[in-house]
Tab-separated table of C-alpha atoms in Angstrom:
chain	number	residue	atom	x	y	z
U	1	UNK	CA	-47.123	15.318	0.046
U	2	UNK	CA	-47.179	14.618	-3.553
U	3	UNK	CA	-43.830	15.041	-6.033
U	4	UNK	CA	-43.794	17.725	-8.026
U	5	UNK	CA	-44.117	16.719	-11.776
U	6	UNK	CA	-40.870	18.632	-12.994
U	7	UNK	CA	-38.798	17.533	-9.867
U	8	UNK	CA	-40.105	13.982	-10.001
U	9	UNK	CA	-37.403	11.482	-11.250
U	10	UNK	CA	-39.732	8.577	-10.975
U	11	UNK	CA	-41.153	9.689	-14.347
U	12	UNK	CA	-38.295	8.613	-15.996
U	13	UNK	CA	-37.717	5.495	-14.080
U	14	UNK	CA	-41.138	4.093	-14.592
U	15	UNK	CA	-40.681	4.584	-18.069
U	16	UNK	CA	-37.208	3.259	-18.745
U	17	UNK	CA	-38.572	0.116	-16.592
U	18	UNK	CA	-41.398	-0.342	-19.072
U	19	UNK	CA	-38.800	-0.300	-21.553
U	20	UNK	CA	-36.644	-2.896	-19.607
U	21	UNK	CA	-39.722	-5.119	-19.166
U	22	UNK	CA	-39.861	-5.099	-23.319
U	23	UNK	CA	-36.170	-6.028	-23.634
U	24	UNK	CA	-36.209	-8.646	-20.640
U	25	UNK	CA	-34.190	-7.045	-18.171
U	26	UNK	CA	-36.341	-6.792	-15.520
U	27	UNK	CA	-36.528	-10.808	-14.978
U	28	UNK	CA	-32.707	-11.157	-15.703
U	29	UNK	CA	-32.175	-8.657	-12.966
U	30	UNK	CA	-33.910	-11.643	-10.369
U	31	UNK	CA	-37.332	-9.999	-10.687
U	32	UNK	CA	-40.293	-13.017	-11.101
U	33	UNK	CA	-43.009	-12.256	-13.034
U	34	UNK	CA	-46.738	-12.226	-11.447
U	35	UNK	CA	-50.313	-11.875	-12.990
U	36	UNK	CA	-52.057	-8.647	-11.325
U	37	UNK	CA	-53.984	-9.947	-8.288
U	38	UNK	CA	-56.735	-7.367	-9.547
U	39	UNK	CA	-57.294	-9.554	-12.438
U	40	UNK	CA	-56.710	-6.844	-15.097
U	41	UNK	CA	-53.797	-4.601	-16.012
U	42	UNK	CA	-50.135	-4.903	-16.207
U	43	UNK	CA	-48.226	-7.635	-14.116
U	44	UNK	CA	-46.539	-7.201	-10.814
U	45	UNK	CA	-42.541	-7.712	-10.806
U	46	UNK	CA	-41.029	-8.787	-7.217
U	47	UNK	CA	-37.689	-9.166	-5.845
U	48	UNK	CA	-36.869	-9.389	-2.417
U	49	UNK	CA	-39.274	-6.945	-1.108
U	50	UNK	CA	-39.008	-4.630	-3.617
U	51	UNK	CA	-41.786	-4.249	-6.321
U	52	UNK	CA	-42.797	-2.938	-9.224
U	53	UNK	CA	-45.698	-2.221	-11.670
U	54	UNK	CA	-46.888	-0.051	-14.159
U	55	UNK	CA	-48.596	2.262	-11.459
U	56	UNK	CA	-46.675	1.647	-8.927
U	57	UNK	CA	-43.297	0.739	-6.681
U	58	UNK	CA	-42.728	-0.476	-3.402
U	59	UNK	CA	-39.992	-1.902	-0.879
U	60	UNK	CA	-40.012	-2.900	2.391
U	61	UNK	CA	-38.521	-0.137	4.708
U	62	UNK	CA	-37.669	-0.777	8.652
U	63	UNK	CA	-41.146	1.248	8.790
U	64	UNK	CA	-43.362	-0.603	6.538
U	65	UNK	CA	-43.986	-0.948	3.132
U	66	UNK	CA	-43.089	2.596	0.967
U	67	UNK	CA	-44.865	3.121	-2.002
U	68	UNK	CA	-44.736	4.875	-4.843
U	69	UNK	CA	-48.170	5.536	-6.538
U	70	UNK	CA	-47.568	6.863	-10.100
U	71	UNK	CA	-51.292	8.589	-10.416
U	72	UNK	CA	-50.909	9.990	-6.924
U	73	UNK	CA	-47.254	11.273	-7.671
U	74	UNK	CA	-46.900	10.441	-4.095
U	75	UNK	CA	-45.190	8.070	-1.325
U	76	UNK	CA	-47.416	6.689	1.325
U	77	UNK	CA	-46.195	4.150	4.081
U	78	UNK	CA	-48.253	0.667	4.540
U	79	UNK	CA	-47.935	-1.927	6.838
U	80	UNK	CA	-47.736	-4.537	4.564
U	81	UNK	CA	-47.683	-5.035	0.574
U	82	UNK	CA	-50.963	-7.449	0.280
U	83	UNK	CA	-53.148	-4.719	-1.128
U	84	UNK	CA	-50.372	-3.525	-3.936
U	85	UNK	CA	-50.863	-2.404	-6.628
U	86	UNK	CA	-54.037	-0.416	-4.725
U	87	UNK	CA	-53.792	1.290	-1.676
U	88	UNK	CA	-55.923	0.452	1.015
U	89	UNK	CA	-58.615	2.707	2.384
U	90	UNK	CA	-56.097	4.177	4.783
U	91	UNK	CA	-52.287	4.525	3.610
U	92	UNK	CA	-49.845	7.344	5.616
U	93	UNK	CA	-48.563	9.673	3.447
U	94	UNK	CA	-45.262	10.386	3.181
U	95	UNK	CA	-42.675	13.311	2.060
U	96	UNK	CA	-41.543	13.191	-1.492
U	97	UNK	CA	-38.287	13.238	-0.606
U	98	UNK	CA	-38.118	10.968	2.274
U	99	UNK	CA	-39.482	8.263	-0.203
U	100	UNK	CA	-36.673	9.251	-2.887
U	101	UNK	CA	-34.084	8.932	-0.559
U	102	UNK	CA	-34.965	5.517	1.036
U	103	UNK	CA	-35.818	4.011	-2.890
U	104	UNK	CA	-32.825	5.580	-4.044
U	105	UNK	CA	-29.957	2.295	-2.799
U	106	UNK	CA	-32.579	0.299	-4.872
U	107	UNK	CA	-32.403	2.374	-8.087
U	108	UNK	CA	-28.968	2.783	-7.953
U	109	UNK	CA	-28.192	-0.861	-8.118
U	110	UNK	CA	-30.336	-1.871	-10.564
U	111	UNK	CA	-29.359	1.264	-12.740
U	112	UNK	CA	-25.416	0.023	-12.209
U	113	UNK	CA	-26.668	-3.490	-12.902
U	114	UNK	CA	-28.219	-2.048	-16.106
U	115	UNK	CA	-25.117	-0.345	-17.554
U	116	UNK	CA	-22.747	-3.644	-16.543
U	117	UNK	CA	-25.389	-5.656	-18.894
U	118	UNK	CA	-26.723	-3.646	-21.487
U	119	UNK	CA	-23.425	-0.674	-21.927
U	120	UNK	CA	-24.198	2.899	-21.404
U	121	UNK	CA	-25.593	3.272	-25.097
U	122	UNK	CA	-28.772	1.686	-24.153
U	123	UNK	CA	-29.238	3.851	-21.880
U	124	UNK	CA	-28.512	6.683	-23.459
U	125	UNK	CA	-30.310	6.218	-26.497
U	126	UNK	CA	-33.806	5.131	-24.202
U	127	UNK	CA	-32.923	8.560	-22.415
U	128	UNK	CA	-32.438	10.592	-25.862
U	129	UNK	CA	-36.311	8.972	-26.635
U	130	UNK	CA	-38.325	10.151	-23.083
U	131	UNK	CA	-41.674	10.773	-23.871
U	132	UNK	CA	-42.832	14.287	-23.284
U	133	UNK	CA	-43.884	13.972	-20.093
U	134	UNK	CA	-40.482	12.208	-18.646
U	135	UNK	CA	-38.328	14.182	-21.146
U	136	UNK	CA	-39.572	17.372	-18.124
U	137	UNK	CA	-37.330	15.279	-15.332
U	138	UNK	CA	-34.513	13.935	-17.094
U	139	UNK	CA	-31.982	16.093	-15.659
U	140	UNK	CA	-33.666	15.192	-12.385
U	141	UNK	CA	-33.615	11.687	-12.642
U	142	UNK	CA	-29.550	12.367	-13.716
U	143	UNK	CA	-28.943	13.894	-10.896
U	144	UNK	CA	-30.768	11.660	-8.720
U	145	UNK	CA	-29.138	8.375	-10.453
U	146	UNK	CA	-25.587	9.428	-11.285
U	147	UNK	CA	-25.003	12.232	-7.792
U	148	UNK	CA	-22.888	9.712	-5.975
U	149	UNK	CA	-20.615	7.141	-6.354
U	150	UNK	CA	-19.887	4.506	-7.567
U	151	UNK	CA	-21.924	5.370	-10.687
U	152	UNK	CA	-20.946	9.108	-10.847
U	153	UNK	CA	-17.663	8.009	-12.796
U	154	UNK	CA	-19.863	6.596	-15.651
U	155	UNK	CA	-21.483	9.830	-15.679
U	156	UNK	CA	-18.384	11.282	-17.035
U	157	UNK	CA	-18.858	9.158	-19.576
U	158	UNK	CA	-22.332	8.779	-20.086
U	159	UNK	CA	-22.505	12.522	-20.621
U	160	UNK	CA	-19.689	12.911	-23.073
C-alpha cells in the first residue's frame, strides 16, 4: 500500500537528508559513505543496518529488511539488503504505516542527534525552505518527528 503524498512525512525527511549530506552531517552522525553498486547515481549511506539514498531507506527489522522506495511512495519487506537501492523482482509490500512506525526510533534519534549538533535554527530555517512538494507534509513530518518524547519539549521551542 503506497503513502499518500500529503500524509507522507518521508518527503520531508529525504529532503532535509539531502541537505544534511551537503553540510556533512550524515557521516558525522556514523554513516560511511559508499559508491552506488549500480554504478550510476547518488551514493549509498550505511550505519548499522540502517540505510539511506537518494531513492531510498532501509533498516533491518526482526522481519527482514523494510524499505522505503521514494518513487514507489511505498514500504516493501526484503529478506536481505543486497539488491538496495533496487528492489528485486519480488519484494512484499507493506502498510504505510506499519513502515512509519517501525522507521520512526531511527528518525527520531538522528533528528535529536541533529538538533544537539547543529541547534534548532538549522532546522528550522531548512524547514521554512521545503520545496513545494515537501512543503505539502511538513506538518506531517512535525507531527511524526516531534509527537513523543523526549523531543516533544523542543517542539515547544522549535515552534515558538
Amino acid at each position: 500500500m503506497n503513502c499518500h503524498p500529503a500524509q507522507n512525512p518521508l518527503a520531508v525527511q529525504f529532503w532535509l537528508w539531502g541537505q544534511d549530506v551537503l553540510a556533512g552531517y550524515l557521516e558525522a552522525f556514523g554513516f560511511r559513505k559508499y559508491p552506488n553498486p549500480l554504478g550510476k547515481g547518488s551514493s549509498i549511506y550505511r550505519k548499522e543496518g540502517v540505510g539511506l539514498h537518494s531513492s531510498a531507506a532501509w533498516q533491518k527489522t526482526p522481519q527482514g529488511v523494510l524499505v522505503y522506495l521514494r518513487p514507489a511512495e511505498g514500504f516493501f519487506l526484503l529478506e536481505d539488503d543486497s539488491t538496495l537501492p533496487a528492489l528485486p523482482g519480488r519484494a512484499e509490500t507493506v502498510n504505510c504505516a506499519w513502515g512509519l512506525e517501525a522507521l520512526h526510533p531511527f528518525v527520531e534519534a538522528y533528528e535529536a542527534w541533529i538538533v544537539q549538533q547543529a541547534g534548532l535554527a538549522y532546522r528550522k530555517g531548512l524547514l521554512s525552505n521545503l520545496p513545494p512538494a515537501a512543503r505539502r507534509a511538513r506538518t506531517v513530518w512535525e507531527g511524526w518527528v516531534f509527537a513523543r518524547p523526549p523531543l516533544s519539549e523542543v517542539m515547544l521551542e522549535y515552534t515558538a
